Short mmCIF file of C-alpha atoms and ligand atoms in Angstrom, two decimals:
data_model
loop_
_atom_site.label_atom_id
_atom_site.label_comp_id
_atom_site.label_asym_id
_atom_site.label_seq_id
_atom_site.Cartn_x
_atom_site.Cartn_y
_atom_site.Cartn_z
CA MET A 1450 -27.57 -15.03 0.20
CA GLY A 1451 -25.40 -12.04 0.24
CA ILE A 1452 -22.80 -10.40 -1.98
CA VAL A 1453 -19.15 -11.12 -1.88
CA VAL A 1454 -16.48 -8.88 -3.31
CA GLN A 1455 -13.33 -10.90 -4.27
CA LYS A 1456 -10.16 -9.23 -5.35
CA TYR A 1457 -7.48 -10.94 -7.32
CA GLY A 1458 -4.00 -9.30 -7.45
CA GLY A 1459 -1.69 -9.04 -10.46
CA SER A 1460 0.23 -12.22 -9.79
CA SER A 1461 -3.07 -14.17 -9.59
CA VAL A 1462 -3.92 -13.15 -13.07
CA ALA A 1463 -0.47 -12.99 -14.56
CA ASN A 1464 -1.27 -15.17 -17.62
CA ILE A 1465 -4.13 -16.88 -19.34
CA GLU A 1466 -3.69 -20.13 -17.41
CA LYS A 1467 -4.04 -18.20 -14.14
CA ILE A 1468 -7.02 -16.16 -15.42
CA LYS A 1469 -8.74 -19.46 -16.20
CA TRP A 1470 -7.90 -20.78 -12.77
CA VAL A 1471 -9.29 -17.67 -11.15
CA ALA A 1472 -12.45 -17.97 -13.26
CA ASP A 1473 -12.98 -21.52 -11.84
CA LYS A 1474 -12.44 -20.30 -8.33
CA ILE A 1475 -14.93 -17.50 -8.84
CA ILE A 1476 -17.39 -20.03 -10.33
CA SER A 1477 -17.14 -22.32 -7.37
CA ARG A 1478 -17.86 -19.34 -5.08
CA TYR A 1479 -20.79 -18.33 -7.19
CA LYS A 1480 -22.19 -21.87 -6.98
CA GLN A 1481 -22.26 -21.57 -3.22
CA GLY A 1482 -24.96 -18.99 -3.62
CA ASP A 1483 -23.46 -15.57 -3.05
CA SER A 1484 -23.55 -12.94 -5.75
CA VAL A 1485 -19.99 -12.33 -6.76
CA VAL A 1486 -18.31 -9.03 -7.72
CA VAL A 1487 -14.69 -9.36 -8.69
CA ILE A 1488 -12.05 -6.75 -8.66
CA VAL A 1489 -8.82 -7.37 -10.58
CA SER A 1490 -5.42 -5.85 -10.96
CA ALA A 1491 -3.40 -5.58 -14.08
CA MET A 1492 -1.77 -8.81 -15.25
CA GLY A 1493 1.59 -9.55 -13.65
CA ASN A 1494 4.13 -6.88 -14.13
CA THR A 1495 1.87 -4.89 -16.52
CA THR A 1496 1.73 -1.75 -14.45
CA ASN A 1497 5.57 -1.72 -13.95
CA ASN A 1498 6.01 -2.25 -17.68
CA LEU A 1499 3.66 0.67 -18.46
CA LEU A 1500 5.60 2.87 -15.99
CA ALA A 1501 8.84 1.85 -17.73
CA LEU A 1502 7.42 2.85 -21.09
CA ALA A 1503 6.57 6.26 -19.79
CA LYS A 1504 9.99 6.64 -18.28
CA ASP A 1505 11.52 5.87 -21.60
CA ILE A 1506 9.78 8.98 -22.91
CA SER A 1507 10.31 11.34 -19.97
CA ASP A 1508 11.81 11.35 -16.48
CA ASP A 1509 8.84 13.26 -15.34
CA PRO A 1510 5.87 12.14 -17.47
CA ASP A 1511 2.76 14.26 -17.68
CA GLN A 1512 0.51 13.09 -14.78
CA ARG A 1513 -2.73 13.09 -16.61
CA GLU A 1514 -1.34 11.07 -19.51
CA MET A 1515 0.23 8.72 -16.99
CA ASP A 1516 -3.16 7.76 -15.68
CA MET A 1517 -4.51 7.42 -19.23
CA LEU A 1518 -1.68 4.89 -19.67
CA LEU A 1519 -1.98 3.09 -16.37
CA THR A 1520 -5.69 2.50 -16.48
CA THR A 1521 -5.24 0.35 -19.54
CA GLY A 1522 -3.61 -2.39 -17.48
CA GLU A 1523 -6.70 -3.28 -15.47
CA GLN A 1524 -8.88 -3.01 -18.54
CA VAL A 1525 -7.07 -5.90 -20.25
CA THR A 1526 -7.63 -8.11 -17.25
CA ILE A 1527 -11.35 -7.41 -16.76
CA SER A 1528 -12.26 -8.18 -20.30
CA LEU A 1529 -10.18 -11.40 -20.38
CA LEU A 1530 -11.57 -12.65 -17.03
CA ALA A 1531 -15.16 -11.91 -18.16
CA MET A 1532 -14.44 -13.76 -21.44
CA ALA A 1533 -13.15 -16.74 -19.45
CA LEU A 1534 -16.24 -16.81 -17.31
CA ILE A 1535 -18.52 -16.51 -20.27
CA SER A 1536 -16.65 -19.26 -22.17
CA LYS A 1537 -17.20 -21.52 -19.17
CA GLY A 1538 -20.93 -21.03 -19.51
CA TYR A 1539 -21.52 -18.26 -16.91
CA ASN A 1540 -22.96 -14.83 -17.37
CA SER A 1541 -20.48 -12.15 -16.77
CA VAL A 1542 -19.92 -8.49 -17.52
CA SER A 1543 -16.91 -6.23 -16.92
CA PHE A 1544 -16.80 -2.58 -16.11
CA THR A 1545 -14.08 0.11 -16.04
CA GLY A 1546 -13.85 2.65 -13.20
CA SER A 1547 -15.29 5.31 -15.45
CA GLN A 1548 -18.27 3.20 -16.49
CA LEU A 1549 -19.15 2.72 -12.79
CA ASN A 1550 -18.50 6.34 -12.07
CA ILE A 1551 -15.97 5.51 -9.35
CA GLN A 1552 -15.62 9.13 -8.35
CA THR A 1553 -12.22 10.18 -7.07
CA THR A 1554 -10.29 13.34 -6.07
CA ASP A 1555 -8.23 14.76 -8.89
CA ILE A 1556 -4.70 14.01 -7.73
CA HIS A 1557 -3.40 11.82 -10.57
CA GLN A 1558 -1.71 8.56 -9.42
CA ASN A 1559 -2.80 9.10 -5.84
CA ALA A 1560 -6.51 9.79 -6.09
CA ARG A 1561 -8.97 9.00 -3.31
CA ILE A 1562 -12.29 7.39 -3.88
CA LYS A 1563 -15.22 9.67 -2.97
CA ASP A 1564 -18.16 7.56 -4.07
CA ILE A 1565 -19.24 4.67 -6.32
CA ASP A 1566 -22.44 4.40 -8.11
CA VAL A 1567 -23.51 0.80 -7.55
CA LEU A 1568 -26.65 0.98 -9.62
CA LYS A 1569 -25.15 -0.76 -12.66
CA ILE A 1570 -23.59 -3.42 -10.53
CA ASN A 1571 -26.76 -4.22 -8.63
CA LYS A 1572 -28.66 -4.46 -11.94
CA SER A 1573 -26.10 -6.86 -13.33
CA LEU A 1574 -26.20 -8.95 -10.12
CA GLU A 1575 -29.94 -9.10 -10.34
CA GLU A 1576 -29.44 -10.55 -13.80
CA ASN A 1577 -27.34 -13.19 -12.14
CA LYS A 1578 -24.22 -11.87 -13.79
CA ILE A 1579 -20.77 -12.25 -12.28
CA VAL A 1580 -19.53 -8.63 -12.25
CA VAL A 1581 -15.89 -7.93 -13.00
CA VAL A 1582 -14.53 -4.48 -12.09
CA ALA A 1583 -11.21 -2.84 -12.96
CA GLY A 1584 -9.38 -2.01 -9.74
CA PHE A 1585 -7.05 0.85 -9.15
CA GLN A 1586 -8.95 3.37 -11.23
CA GLY A 1587 -11.56 6.02 -11.03
CA ILE A 1588 -12.74 9.15 -12.63
CA THR A 1589 -12.88 12.77 -11.51
CA LYS A 1590 -16.01 14.99 -11.67
CA ASP A 1591 -14.45 16.39 -14.83
CA SER A 1592 -14.36 12.95 -16.43
CA GLU A 1593 -10.60 12.65 -16.11
CA TYR A 1594 -9.16 9.24 -15.50
CA THR A 1595 -7.34 8.68 -12.21
CA THR A 1596 -5.52 5.92 -10.47
CA LEU A 1597 -5.35 5.32 -6.72
CA GLY A 1598 -1.64 4.81 -6.14
CA ARG A 1599 0.38 1.55 -6.53
CA GLY A 1600 -1.52 -1.35 -5.00
CA GLY A 1601 -4.76 0.52 -5.11
CA SER A 1602 -6.92 -2.36 -6.28
CA ASP A 1603 -7.35 -3.46 -2.65
CA THR A 1604 -8.85 -0.11 -1.90
CA SER A 1605 -11.22 -0.42 -4.88
CA ALA A 1606 -12.32 -3.79 -3.43
CA VAL A 1607 -12.95 -2.50 0.08
CA ALA A 1608 -14.78 0.54 -1.26
CA LEU A 1609 -17.06 -1.54 -3.40
CA ALA A 1610 -17.71 -4.06 -0.50
CA VAL A 1611 -18.69 -1.21 1.75
CA LYS A 1612 -21.00 0.37 -0.87
CA LEU A 1613 -22.58 -3.05 -1.68
CA GLY A 1614 -22.77 -4.23 1.98
CA ALA A 1615 -20.73 -7.17 0.87
CA LYS A 1616 -18.10 -9.53 2.39
CA CYS A 1617 -14.57 -8.74 1.27
CA GLU A 1618 -12.00 -11.26 0.23
CA ILE A 1619 -8.57 -10.45 -1.03
CA TYR A 1620 -6.80 -13.20 -2.98
CA THR A 1621 -3.09 -12.90 -3.54
CA ASP A 1622 0.14 -14.91 -3.98
CA VAL A 1623 0.65 -15.54 -0.19
CA ASP A 1624 -1.68 -17.33 2.08
CA GLY A 1625 -2.32 -14.49 4.55
CA ILE A 1626 -0.50 -11.93 6.64
CA TYR A 1627 2.71 -13.07 8.23
CA THR A 1628 4.68 -11.67 11.11
CA MET A 1629 6.94 -10.54 8.28
CA ASP A 1630 7.12 -11.22 4.58
CA PRO A 1631 8.45 -14.79 4.50
CA ARG A 1632 10.54 -13.89 1.50
CA ARG A 1633 12.47 -11.54 3.81
CA LEU A 1634 12.31 -13.50 7.06
CA LYS A 1635 12.30 -17.22 6.23
CA LYS A 1636 10.69 -18.61 9.40
CA ALA A 1637 8.03 -15.90 9.77
CA LYS A 1638 4.70 -17.13 11.20
CA LYS A 1639 1.23 -16.69 9.77
CA ILE A 1640 -1.20 -14.55 11.77
CA ASP A 1641 -4.82 -15.84 12.01
CA ILE A 1642 -6.51 -12.69 13.15
CA ILE A 1643 -5.01 -9.16 13.20
CA GLY A 1644 -6.58 -5.87 14.41
CA TYR A 1645 -7.15 -3.04 11.98
CA GLU A 1646 -4.83 -0.70 13.72
CA GLU A 1647 -1.95 -3.13 13.67
CA MET A 1648 -2.62 -4.02 10.04
CA MET A 1649 -2.83 -0.36 9.10
CA GLU A 1650 0.48 0.35 10.59
CA MET A 1651 2.05 -2.64 8.92
CA ALA A 1652 0.44 -1.91 5.53
CA SER A 1653 1.43 1.70 5.52
CA LEU A 1654 5.03 0.77 6.27
CA GLY A 1655 5.57 -1.57 3.38
CA ALA A 1656 3.87 -4.92 4.28
CA GLY A 1657 3.24 -5.65 0.62
CA VAL A 1658 0.21 -7.82 1.10
CA ILE A 1659 -2.50 -5.21 1.49
CA HIS A 1660 -2.68 -1.61 0.47
CA HIS A 1661 -2.80 0.59 3.64
CA ARG A 1662 -5.64 2.76 2.37
CA ALA A 1663 -7.72 -0.40 1.94
CA VAL A 1664 -7.23 -1.27 5.60
CA GLU A 1665 -8.04 2.28 6.66
CA LEU A 1666 -11.18 2.26 4.70
CA ALA A 1667 -12.17 -1.20 6.09
CA TYR A 1668 -11.38 0.18 9.63
CA ASN A 1669 -13.64 3.24 9.11
CA PHE A 1670 -16.53 1.08 8.11
CA LYS A 1671 -15.73 -1.86 10.35
CA LEU A 1672 -15.66 -4.11 7.35
CA PRO A 1673 -13.80 -7.40 8.09
CA MET A 1674 -11.27 -8.36 5.38
CA TYR A 1675 -10.23 -11.87 4.66
CA VAL A 1676 -6.82 -12.36 3.02
CA ALA A 1677 -5.85 -15.65 1.51
CA SER A 1678 -4.00 -17.35 -1.33
CA THR A 1679 -5.51 -17.64 -4.83
CA PHE A 1680 -3.68 -20.93 -5.38
CA SER A 1681 -4.11 -22.80 -2.11
CA GLU A 1682 -6.89 -23.80 0.22
CA ASN A 1683 -4.94 -22.86 3.35
CA THR A 1684 -6.89 -20.67 5.78
CA GLY A 1685 -5.89 -17.03 5.45
CA THR A 1686 -5.82 -14.12 7.77
CA THR A 1687 -8.86 -12.04 8.98
CA ILE A 1688 -8.37 -8.41 9.61
CA THR A 1689 -10.95 -7.27 12.02
CA ASP A 1690 -11.67 -5.38 15.17
CA GLY A 1691 -9.80 -6.10 18.38
CA GLY A 1692 -6.93 -8.10 17.01
CA MET A 1693 -5.67 -11.35 18.52
CA VAL A 1694 -6.87 -12.29 21.97
CA GLU A 1695 -3.54 -13.71 22.70
CA MET A 1696 -2.06 -10.39 21.64
CA GLU A 1697 -2.09 -9.44 25.33
CA GLU A 1698 0.87 -11.78 25.70
CA THR A 1699 2.68 -10.58 22.50
CA VAL A 1700 4.54 -7.38 22.53
CA ILE A 1701 5.21 -7.25 18.81
CA THR A 1702 2.73 -8.67 16.20
CA GLY A 1703 4.70 -8.04 13.05
CA MET A 1704 7.63 -6.41 11.40
CA THR A 1705 8.02 -4.73 8.03
CA SER A 1706 11.02 -3.52 6.17
CA SER A 1707 10.99 -1.29 3.16
CA LEU A 1708 13.62 -0.54 0.60
CA ASP A 1709 11.26 1.71 -1.25
CA ASP A 1710 12.00 4.90 0.52
CA VAL A 1711 14.57 7.65 0.08
CA GLN A 1712 15.84 9.87 2.86
CA ILE A 1713 16.01 13.43 1.91
CA THR A 1714 17.87 15.95 4.06
CA VAL A 1715 17.34 19.69 3.57
CA LEU A 1716 20.14 21.74 5.03
CA ASN A 1717 20.06 25.38 6.16
CA LEU A 1718 16.39 26.07 5.99
CA PRO A 1719 15.35 29.38 7.73
CA SER A 1720 14.48 27.92 11.14
CA CYS A 1721 10.88 28.78 11.64
CA THR A 1722 7.60 26.91 11.55
CA LYS A 1723 6.78 28.75 8.36
CA SER A 1724 9.63 26.83 6.59
CA LEU A 1725 8.23 23.50 7.75
CA TYR A 1726 4.80 24.47 6.64
CA ARG A 1727 6.15 25.58 3.25
CA LEU A 1728 8.20 22.40 2.78
CA PHE A 1729 5.60 19.90 3.93
CA GLY A 1730 2.62 21.88 2.83
CA ASN A 1731 3.89 21.91 -0.70
CA LEU A 1732 4.74 18.24 -0.65
CA GLY A 1733 1.35 17.34 0.71
CA GLU A 1734 -0.35 19.40 -1.98
CA GLN A 1735 1.40 17.39 -4.67
CA GLY A 1736 0.31 14.14 -2.97
CA VAL A 1737 3.80 13.22 -1.76
CA ASN A 1738 3.49 10.95 1.19
CA VAL A 1739 5.98 12.06 3.72
CA ASP A 1740 6.63 9.60 6.44
CA MET A 1741 9.47 10.02 8.99
CA ILE A 1742 10.51 13.55 9.86
CA SER A 1743 13.49 14.18 12.11
CA GLN A 1744 16.75 15.85 12.86
CA MET A 1745 16.00 19.46 13.22
CA ILE A 1746 19.20 20.92 14.38
CA ILE A 1747 18.87 24.62 14.81
CA LYS A 1748 22.06 26.72 14.41
CA ASN A 1749 22.39 30.42 13.49
CA GLY A 1750 18.81 30.74 12.57
CA ARG A 1751 19.01 27.83 10.17
CA MET A 1752 17.88 24.22 10.55
CA ASN A 1753 18.35 20.84 8.94
CA VAL A 1754 15.33 18.63 8.32
CA SER A 1755 15.46 14.94 7.34
CA PHE A 1756 12.46 13.04 6.09
CA THR A 1757 11.62 10.00 3.99
CA VAL A 1758 9.35 9.79 1.02
CA PRO A 1759 8.65 6.88 -1.46
CA LYS A 1760 11.38 6.71 -4.01
CA GLU A 1761 8.86 7.35 -6.76
CA ASP A 1762 8.17 10.79 -5.18
CA LEU A 1763 11.79 11.91 -5.20
CA ASN A 1764 11.32 13.87 -8.43
CA LYS A 1765 8.46 15.87 -7.04
CA ALA A 1766 10.28 16.58 -3.73
CA GLU A 1767 13.43 17.57 -5.62
CA LYS A 1768 11.48 19.97 -7.80
CA ASN A 1769 10.06 21.57 -4.81
CA ILE A 1770 13.30 22.18 -3.00
CA LYS A 1771 15.03 23.41 -6.17
CA GLU A 1772 12.26 25.96 -6.48
CA TRP A 1773 12.99 27.21 -3.04
CA GLN A 1774 16.68 27.27 -3.65
CA LYS A 1775 16.09 29.92 -6.25
CA ASP A 1776 14.95 32.34 -3.56
CA ASP A 1777 17.40 31.22 -0.91
CA ASP A 1778 20.83 30.06 -2.05
CA LYS A 1779 21.93 28.89 1.46
CA ILE A 1780 19.50 26.01 1.22
CA GLN A 1781 21.16 22.70 0.24
CA TRP A 1782 19.89 19.23 0.02
CA GLU A 1783 20.94 15.62 -0.36
CA SER A 1784 19.14 12.27 -0.82
CA ASN A 1785 20.07 8.84 0.23
CA GLU A 1786 18.48 5.90 -1.51
CA SER A 1787 20.45 3.23 0.13
CA ILE A 1788 18.27 2.91 3.25
CA ALA A 1789 16.04 0.29 4.81
CA LYS A 1790 13.14 1.45 6.93
CA ILE A 1791 12.37 -1.19 9.50
CA SER A 1792 9.26 -1.16 11.66
CA VAL A 1793 7.89 -3.27 14.44
CA VAL A 1794 4.14 -3.07 15.24
CA GLY A 1795 2.07 -4.37 18.09
CA SER A 1796 -0.72 -3.18 20.26
CA GLY A 1797 1.08 -5.02 23.08
CA MET A 1798 3.49 -2.06 23.11
CA ARG A 1799 0.84 0.00 24.74
CA SER A 1800 1.32 -1.94 28.00
CA HIS A 1801 4.97 -2.98 27.67
CA SER A 1802 7.87 -0.59 28.13
CA GLY A 1803 11.48 -1.03 27.03
CA VAL A 1804 10.79 -2.17 23.48
CA ALA A 1805 12.78 0.62 21.93
CA ALA A 1806 15.61 0.10 24.40
CA LYS A 1807 15.70 -3.56 23.48
CA ILE A 1808 15.90 -2.72 19.76
CA PHE A 1809 18.73 -0.13 20.35
CA GLU A 1810 20.61 -2.82 22.36
CA LEU A 1811 20.31 -5.44 19.62
CA MET A 1812 21.43 -2.91 16.90
CA SER A 1813 24.22 -1.52 18.98
CA ASN A 1814 25.58 -4.97 19.95
CA ASN A 1815 25.78 -5.75 16.28
CA ASN A 1816 27.28 -2.55 15.13
CA ILE A 1817 24.21 -1.50 13.12
CA GLU A 1818 24.00 2.27 13.00
CA ILE A 1819 20.55 3.75 13.36
CA GLN A 1820 19.99 6.81 11.11
CA MET A 1821 16.49 7.92 12.08
CA VAL A 1822 13.81 6.73 14.58
CA THR A 1823 10.22 7.50 15.13
CA THR A 1824 7.76 5.88 17.46
CA SER A 1825 4.06 5.79 17.99
CA GLU A 1826 1.89 4.11 20.52
CA ILE A 1827 1.98 0.76 18.71
CA LYS A 1828 4.92 1.12 16.31
CA ILE A 1829 8.66 1.79 16.30
CA THR A 1830 10.42 2.61 12.98
CA TRP A 1831 14.11 3.00 12.38
CA VAL A 1832 16.27 3.54 9.37
CA VAL A 1833 19.48 1.58 8.81
CA ASP A 1834 21.88 1.30 5.82
CA MET A 1835 20.52 -1.22 3.28
CA LYS A 1836 23.51 -3.49 3.85
CA ASN A 1837 22.45 -4.09 7.41
CA GLU A 1838 18.82 -4.80 6.70
CA GLN A 1839 18.90 -8.66 6.75
CA LEU A 1840 20.90 -8.91 9.95
CA ALA A 1841 18.64 -6.36 11.62
CA ILE A 1842 15.41 -8.13 10.82
CA GLU A 1843 16.81 -11.49 11.81
CA LEU A 1844 17.87 -10.15 15.23
CA ILE A 1845 14.36 -8.72 15.77
CA GLY A 1846 12.62 -11.87 14.52
CA GLU A 1847 14.58 -14.11 16.94
CA ASN A 1848 14.29 -11.80 19.92
CA PHE A 1849 10.50 -10.89 19.65
CA GLU A 1850 9.07 -14.33 18.87
CA LEU A 1851 8.16 -13.55 15.24
CA ILE A 1852 9.58 -16.75 13.87
CA LYS A 1853 8.40 -20.36 14.08
N1 LIG B 1996 -2.00 -2.57 -11.09
C1 LIG B 1996 -1.84 -1.59 -9.91
C2 LIG B 1996 -0.37 -1.76 -9.38
O1 LIG B 1996 0.34 -2.62 -9.85
C3 LIG B 1996 -2.78 -1.71 -8.89
C4 LIG B 1996 -2.82 -3.00 -8.06
O2 LIG B 1996 -2.32 -3.94 -8.43
O3 LIG B 1996 -3.42 -3.00 -7.04
O4 LIG B 1996 -0.04 -1.04 -8.55
MG1 MG B 1997 -1.36 -5.53 -4.20
#
């Protein structure tokens, strides 16, 4: 038999009842014969609560101390889950990221996994133990704690599955990947199989189910991921190579909409490539994930640049621009948090033209102003005012067969 890595998200382990349920689910998998390694997130809202505590101390808490704080969340879950398994008569042991030497880069709160030492895990598996590992965390070469960015436990799971040559199963509070989050688009359909590329696009643009870096990693190592519900027996979604066969017929596979971004516009930058390099180079160095970039209107040697970043990175971006303003008082900037970033994704777009035109037609006929647009081979993203979000996604859902 092989090894399976199962990951349970925060909502699946939100209280003791659920932890016991998850323990039973793990045991029944273990009884089927596979060795089981479990990755867990922090219980329920723990990570948010920890972040709120830090915010009560400072608007811009020290990054190292932040990771010291955040890594406690997962540590609570692993110990409780291992206790639950042991109390049910099974051998289990839990490990933190540092105990397993989950080596990462040193960007706090957005670290990347470099390597994992699986010796300890393999030894425990040989002793027939169910191994429980804290997701979302790692350690730098200088023994500093790091976290992988919000939702990073999925990435921990994929990385471990790759290193162990294991199957990878992600259990969460929905029973798979939908054409859109059913909480946002009521009649969204479940997708049985989706290609890595489509899933990467959807995940990186706010499809809450799977962390985008987890899908990237799975794609790089061609590791199939199975995503299903912790609390139901419904068949989930498999993320794998190639995507849906019937995709040939479908132009758009899925849609995402995110309210988590802020649009920043920097006005009157000296118009040269050096400025762009300085702006985005600095943001990149600080681990700020810039997404859309547009509107470069050049006038009198000056240009305006608009871009979106996750709201949580607004502080860092702000700091950066303020620093620059000190040397150049012409530079101004504004931010707009009242935006929705909507994206449609589908490898069918490679062979179908007119998708963007159709979207513009739908928005225009319904007086929805588009504030920014970007496209790639299999994705179109546009920004609208938050107040128009629901109407916009319903229009797209109805017109591109994304609903039941
Ligand atoms: N607990 C972390 C978070 O809430 C990591 C995760 O759940 O994947 O972002
Ligand atoms: Mg998650």
